[in-house]
Amino acid sequence: MPPVLDHLVLDVCDRMAEGAARMEALGFQLTPMGKHSLGSANHLAVLAEDYLELLGTDVPGGALRPDIASYPVGLNGLVFRTEDAATLSAALVSRGVPALPAQEFHRPVDLPDGTRDEARFRTTRLDRAAAMDGRIYWCEHLTPQHVWRREWQAHPNGALSVARVLVSARDPERQAAIFRRMFGEAAVAPGEGGRLLLPCGPAAVEVAPHAAVRAELGGAAPDPAERGDHMVLIALRVRDLAATGALLRARGIAAAARPGGLRVAAEPALNVTLDFLG
């Protein structure tokens, strides 16, 4: 089955309030804080079919979940969609992909009618040594109605969906090889200048050599923070690029014009470059 992007995870460690404030300043509407049964906390920026997740702890200086504790602030989670995480895990292992057993967890969610329920998920993760310096996994939404709620999908900046994820890699072919094992030989397409593309529905993951990423992003690039191959940029489609630009200017956020869009440089609260595309 071709890959479909489910969501992207921005680790904010114990700086949840700072990360959330920056996201809201950028024009995203965030969901109320959720607390996972695994011990982490999150906010979501829910888009039409995918979303951005701020992940960390709700307590400044608090302990982080063991599997995310070693990651710095930044874009560290690339998450694909699955309808059956347990079956997928077995299928991946049979193809030589180092997938871990499926894991189920939940978090409480308040409903519009004043009652409370649980948003429940089942995930299949890759062994962290298998690919880039980040987390790759699949998410099965057992209660999608508790994530994609219409009232959470209207963002002041007009964000609609993820269009592009850029990975900076020493050797793009190494990352492409694991993608082929995950999704099939035809899943990866060649790009320009040594880049490789993994189409994921309306989005694409692009893996580019470190030098090409430096040339593209320059001073807008995030701090690698001792990561090796790592994700550096999210591009988002917006409803009205002129309106997005006006909102950013009104809020004092510098956004450099580029062909077809605007670019906001990485800064410490999120440590990821953001493109807004018309």
XYZ file of C-alpha atoms in Angstrom:
278
model
C 0.000 0.000 0.000
C 1.448 3.421 -0.896
C 2.501 5.544 2.094
C 0.153 8.211 3.417
C 1.392 10.844 5.845
C -0.564 10.844 9.106
C 1.259 13.462 11.163
C 4.576 15.032 12.090
C 5.952 15.268 15.622
C 7.748 18.328 16.928
C 9.508 17.530 20.170
C 9.399 20.414 22.626
C 10.796 18.475 25.603
C 9.895 20.306 28.830
C 9.196 23.587 26.991
C 5.595 22.867 26.038
C 4.278 26.315 26.905
C 7.009 28.007 24.853
C 6.425 25.741 21.857
C 2.654 26.185 22.017
C 2.990 29.964 22.249
C 5.199 30.003 19.155
C 2.770 27.827 17.198
C -0.122 30.088 18.122
C 1.904 33.166 17.151
C 2.483 31.521 13.758
C -1.280 31.335 13.333
C -2.076 27.744 14.295
C -5.034 26.842 16.454
C -3.974 24.196 18.961
C -6.067 21.579 20.677
C -6.212 21.596 24.481
C -3.294 19.798 26.076
C -3.682 16.030 26.096
C -1.927 13.612 28.436
C -1.063 10.174 27.085
C -1.279 6.972 29.054
C 2.402 6.562 28.053
C 3.334 9.557 30.194
C 3.747 12.318 27.607
C 1.726 15.444 26.879
C 0.785 17.013 23.564
C -1.008 19.704 21.606
C -2.151 19.208 17.994
C -2.538 21.550 15.036
C -5.173 19.546 13.161
C -5.255 19.989 9.389
C -7.621 18.564 6.762
C -6.153 15.043 6.640
C -2.939 15.220 8.671
C -1.655 17.232 11.623
C 1.320 18.595 13.530
C 1.925 17.363 17.066
C 3.854 19.127 19.818
C 5.131 16.386 22.121
C 6.864 16.557 25.475
C 5.980 16.934 29.122
C 3.577 19.416 30.661
C 5.923 20.031 33.606
C 8.913 22.388 33.118
C 11.974 20.375 34.090
C 9.833 17.239 34.269
C 10.930 13.774 33.225
C 10.356 12.839 29.591
C 9.010 9.553 28.289
C 12.056 7.245 27.923
C 11.678 6.733 24.164
C 11.698 10.489 23.455
C 13.999 11.685 26.233
C 17.146 11.699 24.085
C 15.714 13.846 21.292
C 16.314 17.594 21.179
C 13.707 20.234 20.422
C 12.854 19.893 16.737
C 11.076 17.876 14.090
C 11.877 14.294 15.055
C 8.788 12.200 14.257
C 7.651 11.073 10.796
C 4.364 9.190 11.095
C 2.518 7.271 8.396
C -1.074 6.043 8.506
C -2.164 2.434 8.881
C -5.523 0.719 9.282
C -4.046 -2.238 11.202
C -0.856 -1.658 13.161
C -0.493 -5.236 14.424
C -0.812 -6.812 10.984
C 1.530 -4.187 9.558
C 4.197 -4.928 12.173
C 4.246 -8.612 11.231
C 4.313 -7.811 7.514
C 7.223 -5.407 7.924
C 9.252 -7.919 9.927
C 8.637 -10.533 7.236
C 10.227 -8.112 4.717
C 13.280 -7.580 6.889
C 12.171 -4.211 8.241
C 13.060 -3.867 11.950
C 9.557 -3.018 13.170
C 8.608 -3.304 16.824
C 5.391 -4.924 18.090
C 2.285 -2.751 17.927
C 1.625 -0.618 21.002
C -1.741 0.741 22.140
C -2.264 3.882 24.230
C -4.830 6.606 24.848
C -5.442 10.067 26.192
C -8.615 11.687 27.577
C -10.496 14.139 25.387
C -13.326 16.510 26.254
C -16.268 16.345 23.850
C -18.414 19.256 22.642
C -21.410 18.017 24.643
C -19.469 18.334 27.905
C -18.732 14.643 28.347
C -15.327 12.997 28.291
C -14.039 10.064 26.261
C -10.655 8.646 25.232
C -8.758 9.164 21.989
C -7.172 5.771 21.347
C -4.267 4.838 19.102
C -2.239 1.814 18.082
C 1.238 2.365 16.654
C 3.987 0.348 15.009
C 7.467 1.815 15.322
C 10.759 1.198 13.601
C 13.775 0.357 15.669
C 15.460 3.731 16.096
C 18.746 2.421 14.684
C 17.101 1.612 11.348
C 17.086 4.986 9.646
C 17.534 8.689 10.265
C 18.145 10.311 13.623
C 14.456 10.498 14.437
C 11.387 8.338 14.908
C 9.535 6.649 12.037
C 6.285 4.930 12.823
C 2.723 4.190 11.732
C -0.420 5.268 13.571
C -3.753 3.461 13.568
C -6.486 5.808 14.773
C -9.039 3.813 16.736
C -11.102 6.961 17.389
C -10.396 9.363 14.486
C -13.498 11.390 15.348
C -11.664 12.593 18.458
C -8.789 14.028 16.391
C -10.244 15.473 13.188
C -12.883 17.741 14.707
C -14.097 20.562 12.500
C -13.741 23.213 15.195
C -10.019 22.418 15.482
C -9.270 22.607 11.753
C -9.746 26.361 11.209
C -6.378 28.094 11.568
C -5.863 31.866 11.480
C -2.920 31.340 9.099
C -5.138 29.355 6.703
C -3.088 26.142 6.973
C -4.715 23.248 5.106
C -2.264 20.363 4.810
C 1.367 19.283 4.835
C 2.931 19.520 1.378
C 6.595 18.678 1.954
C 8.943 17.299 4.587
C 12.660 17.811 3.980
C 15.269 15.444 5.398
C 18.942 16.375 5.453
C 21.072 13.256 4.943
C 24.718 12.394 4.486
C 23.690 9.661 2.040
C 20.086 9.988 0.754
C 20.285 6.527 -0.798
C 20.659 4.938 2.639
C 17.361 6.461 3.749
C 15.728 5.632 0.414
C 16.715 1.993 0.860
C 14.723 1.662 4.073
C 11.758 3.420 2.454
C 11.863 0.869 -0.389
C 11.888 -1.989 2.100
C 8.955 -0.409 3.907
C 6.801 0.523 0.901
C 8.175 -1.304 -2.154
C 10.792 -0.663 -4.814
C 8.612 1.748 -6.783
C 7.852 3.968 -3.779
C 10.933 6.207 -4.115
C 11.446 8.507 -7.087
C 14.611 10.375 -8.110
C 14.755 14.143 -7.720
C 17.214 16.814 -8.760
C 20.714 17.176 -7.376
C 20.906 13.807 -5.659
C 17.551 14.221 -3.945
C 15.104 11.339 -3.539
C 11.341 11.642 -3.126
C 8.824 9.513 -1.239
C 5.307 10.597 -2.320
C 2.854 10.233 0.583
C -0.577 11.083 -0.774
C -0.788 14.878 -1.138
C 2.531 15.287 0.682
C 6.076 14.205 -0.160
C 9.101 13.365 1.950
C 12.230 14.669 0.237
C 15.663 13.398 1.243
C 18.527 15.664 0.178
C 22.289 15.717 0.769
C 23.486 17.896 3.639
C 25.198 20.269 1.205
C 22.020 20.750 -0.825
C 20.027 21.492 2.315
C 22.607 24.023 3.477
C 22.463 25.694 0.074
C 18.654 25.857 0.142
C 18.059 26.934 3.730
C 21.162 28.900 4.651
C 20.572 30.769 7.900
C 16.945 29.609 8.044
C 18.028 26.032 8.828
C 17.398 24.489 12.252
C 20.145 23.615 14.706
C 21.111 19.947 14.113
C 21.580 19.655 17.887
C 23.997 16.741 17.411
C 21.592 14.863 15.136
C 22.979 13.222 12.014
C 20.431 12.614 9.264
C 17.437 14.619 10.433
C 14.262 16.399 9.336
C 14.687 20.126 8.836
C 11.621 21.627 7.143
C 7.831 21.400 6.940
C 5.995 23.031 4.033
C 2.277 23.681 4.483
C -0.382 24.572 1.946
C -2.471 27.561 2.977
C -5.819 28.865 1.801
C -4.636 32.409 0.946
C -0.903 33.129 0.909
C -1.377 36.916 0.965
C -3.555 36.627 4.060
C -1.000 34.338 5.718
C 1.746 36.866 5.002
C -0.343 39.703 6.413
C -0.997 37.746 9.612
C 2.692 36.968 10.091
C 3.677 40.603 9.522
C 1.034 41.800 11.964
C 2.478 39.479 14.582
C 6.055 40.583 13.965
C 7.195 37.278 12.449
C 9.740 37.590 9.656
C 8.789 35.558 6.588
C 11.076 35.629 3.554
C 9.442 35.475 0.141
C 10.385 32.519 -2.019
C 8.908 31.122 -5.255
C 5.310 30.228 -4.503
C 5.474 30.883 -0.795
C 6.945 32.294 2.392
C 9.681 30.893 4.626
C 9.968 31.320 8.390
C 13.417 30.544 9.770
C 13.902 28.007 12.523
C 14.126 29.390 16.054
C 14.693 27.777 19.459
C 11.080 27.120 20.525
C 10.402 24.711 17.630
C 13.757 24.356 15.828
C 12.250 23.662 12.399
C 12.028 25.726 9.217
C 8.451 26.390 8.076
C 7.321 27.138 4.524
C 3.823 28.407 3.739
C 2.779 27.678 0.154
C 0.001 29.240 -1.912
